[in-house]
GROMACS .gro file of C-alpha atoms in nm:
model
  259
    1MET     CA    1  -0.007   0.001   0.001
    2GLY     CA    2   0.141   0.359  -0.096
    3THR     CA    3   0.194   0.642   0.146
    4LYS     CA    4  -0.135   0.842   0.023
    5GLU     CA    5  -0.315   0.496   0.025
    6HIS     CA    6  -0.235   0.446   0.384
    7ASN     CA    7  -0.284   0.794   0.487
    8ALA     CA    8  -0.647   0.779   0.353
    9ALA     CA    9  -0.702   0.465   0.536
   10ALA     CA   10  -0.628   0.638   0.861
   11LEU     CA   11  -0.841   0.910   0.809
   12ALA     CA   12  -1.244   0.920   0.915
   13ALA     CA   13  -1.342   1.244   0.737
   14LEU     CA   14  -1.220   1.483   0.450
   15ILE     CA   15  -1.404   1.836   0.443
   16GLU     CA   16  -1.346   2.068   0.175
   17HIS     CA   17  -1.500   2.441   0.125
   18LEU     CA   18  -1.810   2.330   0.330
   19SER     CA   19  -2.034   2.624   0.373
   20VAL     CA   20  -2.383   2.627   0.536
   21SER     CA   21  -2.653   2.883   0.497
   22PHE     CA   22  -3.014   2.920   0.647
   23GLY     CA   23  -3.177   3.194   0.390
   24PRO     CA   24  -2.941   3.486   0.394
   25ARG     CA   25  -2.767   3.371   0.712
   26GLN     CA   26  -2.424   3.225   0.627
   27VAL     CA   27  -2.371   3.010   0.935
   28LEU     CA   28  -2.043   2.814   0.818
   29LYS     CA   29  -1.769   2.970   0.595
   30ASP     CA   30  -1.536   2.744   0.354
   31LEU     CA   31  -1.425   2.497   0.605
   32ASP     CA   32  -1.144   2.275   0.530
   33LEU     CA   33  -1.080   1.990   0.760
   34THR     CA   34  -0.926   1.640   0.783
   35LEU     CA   35  -1.049   1.385   1.074
   36GLU     CA   36  -0.841   1.079   1.178
   37LYS     CA   37  -1.008   0.763   1.289
   38GLY     CA   38  -1.018   0.661   1.670
   39ARG     CA   39  -0.976   1.058   1.771
   40LEU     CA   40  -1.218   1.249   2.008
   41TYR     CA   41  -1.246   1.603   1.876
   42VAL     CA   42  -1.406   1.876   2.114
   43LEU     CA   43  -1.540   2.141   1.987
   44ILE     CA   44  -1.570   2.485   2.135
   45GLY     CA   45  -1.638   2.843   2.078
   46ARG     CA   46  -1.938   3.134   2.136
   47SER     CA   47  -2.267   3.062   2.124
   48GLY     CA   48  -2.357   3.100   1.747
   49ALA     CA   49  -2.009   3.011   1.649
   50GLY     CA   50  -2.147   2.732   1.410
   51LYS     CA   51  -2.043   2.434   1.654
   52THR     CA   52  -2.373   2.253   1.619
   53THR     CA   53  -2.427   2.328   1.250
   54PHE     CA   54  -2.093   2.168   1.183
   55LEU     CA   55  -2.218   1.862   1.376
   56ARG     CA   56  -2.523   1.840   1.199
   57CYS     CA   57  -2.338   1.842   0.864
   58PHE     CA   58  -2.212   1.500   0.935
   59ASN     CA   59  -2.550   1.330   0.948
   60ARG     CA   60  -2.741   1.586   0.707
   61LEU     CA   61  -2.957   1.689   1.003
   62ASN     CA   62  -2.928   2.046   0.890
   63GLU     CA   63  -3.167   1.970   0.607
   64CYS     CA   64  -3.459   1.941   0.872
   65PHE     CA   65  -3.457   2.303   0.893
   66PRO     CA   66  -3.578   2.541   0.658
   67GLY     CA   67  -3.387   2.749   0.405
   68CYS     CA   68  -3.112   2.510   0.455
   69HIS     CA   69  -2.827   2.514   0.161
   70THR     CA   70  -2.495   2.319   0.205
   71GLN     CA   71  -2.207   2.387  -0.020
   72GLY     CA   72  -1.860   2.217  -0.067
   73SER     CA   73  -1.768   1.845   0.020
   74LEU     CA   74  -1.784   1.634   0.300
   75ARG     CA   75  -1.644   1.262   0.257
   76LEU     CA   76  -1.684   0.991   0.557
   77ASN     CA   77  -1.469   0.657   0.574
   78LEU     CA   78  -1.743   0.409   0.605
   79GLY     CA   79  -1.569   0.082   0.631
   80ASN     CA   80  -1.287   0.170   0.420
   81GLN     CA   81  -1.564   0.284   0.145
   82TRP     CA   82  -1.513   0.681   0.085
   83VAL     CA   83  -1.856   0.855   0.061
   84ASP     CA   84  -1.931   1.198  -0.014
   85ILE     CA   85  -2.264   1.243   0.133
   86TYR     CA   86  -2.401   1.534  -0.035
   87ARG     CA   87  -2.293   1.398  -0.376
   88ASN     CA   88  -2.342   1.029  -0.317
   89ASP     CA   89  -2.698   0.820  -0.348
   90LEU     CA   90  -2.645   0.678   0.019
   91PRO     CA   91  -2.964   0.691   0.200
   92VAL     CA   92  -3.014   0.943   0.446
   93THR     CA   93  -3.129   0.678   0.684
   94GLU     CA   94  -2.817   0.453   0.630
   95LEU     CA   95  -2.590   0.755   0.683
   96ARG     CA   96  -2.761   0.869   1.024
   97ARG     CA   97  -2.722   0.471   1.113
   98ARG     CA   98  -2.357   0.497   1.057
   99VAL     CA   99  -2.322   0.856   1.215
  100GLY     CA  100  -2.500   0.806   1.559
  101MET     CA  101  -2.617   1.117   1.751
  102VAL     CA  102  -2.652   1.202   2.093
  103PHE     CA  103  -2.850   1.526   2.219
  104GLN     CA  104  -2.786   1.778   2.509
  105THR     CA  105  -3.110   1.660   2.666
  106PRO     CA  106  -3.200   1.285   2.657
  107ASN     CA  107  -3.409   1.203   2.409
  108THR     CA  108  -3.547   0.852   2.531
  109LEU     CA  109  -3.849   0.704   2.355
  110PRO     CA  110  -4.146   0.676   2.546
  111ALA     CA  111  -4.153   0.333   2.602
  112SER     CA  112  -3.959   0.077   2.832
  113VAL     CA  113  -3.574   0.080   2.883
  114GLU     CA  114  -3.573  -0.255   2.659
  115LYS     CA  115  -3.771  -0.141   2.383
  116ASN     CA  116  -3.563   0.156   2.350
  117ILE     CA  117  -3.282  -0.049   2.168
  118THR     CA  118  -3.490  -0.323   2.040
  119LEU     CA  119  -3.714  -0.132   1.847
  120PRO     CA  120  -3.433   0.048   1.610
  121LEU     CA  121  -3.276  -0.292   1.576
  122LYS     CA  122  -3.609  -0.438   1.419
  123LEU     CA  123  -3.664  -0.140   1.250
  124VAL     CA  124  -3.311  -0.007   1.135
  125LEU     CA  125  -3.108  -0.349   1.124
  126GLY     CA  126  -3.404  -0.575   1.063
  127LEU     CA  127  -3.309  -0.818   1.333
  128GLY     CA  128  -3.485  -1.140   1.440
  129LYS     CA  129  -3.589  -1.210   1.790
  130LYS     CA  130  -3.293  -1.451   1.860
  131GLU     CA  131  -3.046  -1.195   1.784
  132ILE     CA  132  -3.180  -0.879   1.965
  133PRO     CA  133  -3.146  -0.985   2.355
  134GLU     CA  134  -2.768  -1.046   2.314
  135LYS     CA  135  -2.739  -0.709   2.132
  136VAL     CA  136  -2.927  -0.509   2.376
  137GLU     CA  137  -2.701  -0.668   2.634
  138TRP     CA  138  -2.399  -0.599   2.483
  139ALA     CA  139  -2.498  -0.208   2.405
  140LEU     CA  140  -2.599  -0.162   2.779
  141ARG     CA  141  -2.266  -0.334   2.880
  142GLN     CA  142  -2.081  -0.092   2.675
  143THR     CA  143  -2.250   0.221   2.831
  144HIS     CA  144  -2.172   0.050   3.174
  145LEU     CA  145  -2.541   0.039   3.206
  146TRP     CA  146  -2.637  -0.308   3.236
  147GLU     CA  147  -2.606  -0.402   3.602
  148GLU     CA  148  -2.801  -0.068   3.664
  149VAL     CA  149  -3.100  -0.189   3.472
  150ARG     CA  150  -3.096  -0.553   3.412
  151ASP     CA  151  -3.393  -0.599   3.701
  152ARG     CA  152  -3.574  -0.297   3.509
  153LEU     CA  153  -3.576  -0.378   3.145
  154HIS     CA  154  -3.936  -0.347   3.119
  155LEU     CA  155  -4.016  -0.034   3.336
  156PRO     CA  156  -4.029   0.297   3.108
  157ALA     CA  157  -3.732   0.439   3.013
  158GLY     CA  158  -3.847   0.780   3.209
  159ILE     CA  159  -3.792   0.630   3.572
  160LEU     CA  160  -3.425   0.608   3.515
  161SER     CA  161  -3.224   0.927   3.635
  162GLY     CA  162  -3.109   1.199   3.399
  163GLY     CA  163  -2.736   1.053   3.342
  164GLN     CA  164  -2.887   0.693   3.285
  165GLN     CA  165  -3.120   0.811   3.038
  166GLN     CA  166  -2.830   0.964   2.836
  167ARG     CA  167  -2.639   0.655   2.850
  168LEU     CA  168  -2.932   0.470   2.727
  169CYS     CA  169  -2.946   0.670   2.434
  170LEU     CA  170  -2.569   0.637   2.361
  171ALA     CA  171  -2.623   0.261   2.411
  172ARG     CA  172  -2.918   0.290   2.146
  173VAL     CA  173  -2.668   0.466   1.877
  174LEU     CA  174  -2.381   0.163   1.977
  175ALA     CA  175  -2.642  -0.093   1.932
  176LEU     CA  176  -2.674   0.037   1.546
  177ASP     CA  177  -2.316  -0.046   1.475
  178PRO     CA  178  -2.196   0.354   1.372
  179THR     CA  179  -1.841   0.441   1.267
  180LEU     CA  180  -1.886   0.796   1.364
  181LEU     CA  181  -2.033   0.957   1.702
  182LEU     CA  182  -2.185   1.282   1.759
  183LEU     CA  183  -2.211   1.430   2.064
  184ASP     CA  184  -2.388   1.795   2.115
  185GLU     CA  185  -2.304   1.880   2.433
  186PRO     CA  186  -2.406   1.559   2.578
  187THR     CA  187  -2.318   1.633   2.989
  188ALA     CA  188  -2.464   2.000   2.977
  189SER     CA  189  -2.792   1.885   3.145
  190LEU     CA  190  -2.649   1.637   3.383
  191ASP     CA  191  -2.516   1.660   3.730
  192PHE     CA  192  -2.117   1.654   3.814
  193ARG     CA  193  -2.118   1.261   3.886
  194SER     CA  194  -2.351   1.168   3.569
  195SER     CA  195  -2.094   1.405   3.371
  196GLN     CA  196  -1.831   1.226   3.502
  197LYS     CA  197  -1.955   0.870   3.384
  198ILE     CA  198  -2.034   1.016   3.069
  199GLU     CA  199  -1.683   1.142   2.993
  200GLU     CA  200  -1.511   0.801   3.123
  201LEU     CA  201  -1.736   0.620   2.838
  202LEU     CA  202  -1.628   0.855   2.592
  203LEU     CA  203  -1.279   0.803   2.675
  204ASN     CA  204  -1.305   0.427   2.638
  205LEU     CA  205  -1.540   0.470   2.304
  206LYS     CA  206  -1.268   0.672   2.125
  207GLU     CA  207  -1.066   0.351   2.124
  208ARG     CA  208  -1.321   0.212   1.857
  209TYR     CA  209  -1.479   0.525   1.725
  210THR     CA  210  -1.426   0.889   1.584
  211ILE     CA  211  -1.593   1.089   1.817
  212LEU     CA  212  -1.704   1.488   1.764
  213ALA     CA  213  -1.826   1.658   2.090
  214VAL     CA  214  -1.946   2.009   2.118
  215SER     CA  215  -1.873   2.143   2.470
  216HIS     CA  216  -1.887   2.478   2.631
  217SER     CA  217  -1.645   2.356   2.882
  218LEU     CA  218  -1.292   2.420   2.851
  219SER     CA  219  -1.222   2.224   3.126
  220GLN     CA  220  -1.396   1.934   2.977
  221ALA     CA  221  -1.225   2.035   2.640
  222ARG     CA  222  -0.878   1.988   2.791
  223ARG     CA  223  -0.994   1.629   2.965
  224LEU     CA  224  -1.143   1.508   2.666
  225GLY     CA  225  -0.989   1.613   2.377
  226ASP     CA  226  -0.724   1.459   2.150
  227LYS     CA  227  -0.792   1.784   1.949
  228VAL     CA  228  -0.985   2.096   2.041
  229LEU     CA  229  -1.113   2.301   1.717
  230VAL     CA  230  -1.204   2.615   1.812
  231PHE     CA  231  -1.480   2.786   1.579
  232ASN     CA  232  -1.568   3.182   1.557
  233GLU     CA  233  -1.841   3.343   1.321
  234GLY     CA  234  -1.872   3.023   1.159
  235ARG     CA  235  -1.498   2.928   1.084
  236ARG     CA  236  -1.251   2.717   1.231
  237VAL     CA  237  -0.992   2.967   1.369
  238GLY     CA  238  -0.756   2.723   1.602
  239THR     CA  239  -0.674   2.390   1.657
  240PHE     CA  240  -0.513   2.260   1.960
  241GLU     CA  241  -0.307   1.927   2.027
  242ARG     CA  242  -0.328   1.742   2.345
  243SER     CA  243   0.004   1.839   2.457
  244GLU     CA  244  -0.105   2.216   2.424
  245LEU     CA  245  -0.409   2.117   2.600
  246GLN     CA  246  -0.229   1.994   2.918
  247GLN     CA  247  -0.043   2.334   2.921
  248GLY     CA  248  -0.330   2.528   3.096
  249GLU     CA  249  -0.172   2.869   3.121
  250ARG     CA  250  -0.062   2.830   2.717
  251PHE     CA  251  -0.408   2.683   2.654
  252GLN     CA  252  -0.610   2.998   2.812
  253GLY     CA  253  -0.340   3.215   2.654
  254LEU     CA  254  -0.410   3.082   2.309
  255LEU     CA  255  -0.780   3.090   2.341
  256GLU     CA  256  -0.777   3.457   2.460
  257GLU     CA  257  -0.563   3.547   2.150
  258ILE     CA  258  -0.816   3.381   1.914
  259PHE     CA  259  -1.118   3.527   2.070
   0.00000   0.00000   0.00000
């Protein structure tokens, strides 16, 4: 394998000249970026800087909002097959299976703990009754939730704590075998202990998935990020490597320069 092919195989995404507008308002402006496999990227910046819009580019969720217009190229490495998601005929449902998303507020289904995972397994993956129980247990174990809910699988998901519900949402995503994980401030609505558990999970999961997470916490960005991408007014205005993140004063100083 040549150097170019080897480098491409190590990448999760290639973004070129990516711009997003909603009506006359341009939110993202001519972004160029490469993402490596197995890295955890944290996106930070002021409110309205374009972080969440950038995140939603990866699963084409921006198109759910009126007046959205996307330009440029966003190519994803899905199982060593490169797909330009805005030019390829990959169905959006398949894209959103491969690019799983967890939102700021837990969005559990109004159903039992178990059905929160079994319903997507049936409807999206088409799994049968024999395959599903093992997959449910696997997903719940991945999020360290199995021991906490194994005796409550048939109870409504709404009885779980906020942190447990967020981990259930993450388990539901993992059960569908994604390649990329998108997290939009996944700990913003949680208490300190629940946030800690989510952070610990993400640090473990990055060994198998490429993760993009929006955060408003600089301390969280330093704890989690292999790289931190700084956004301002629709542009990526800075990138920090992990070594830079651990130098607290230098990191803070660079941010003050950028903003």
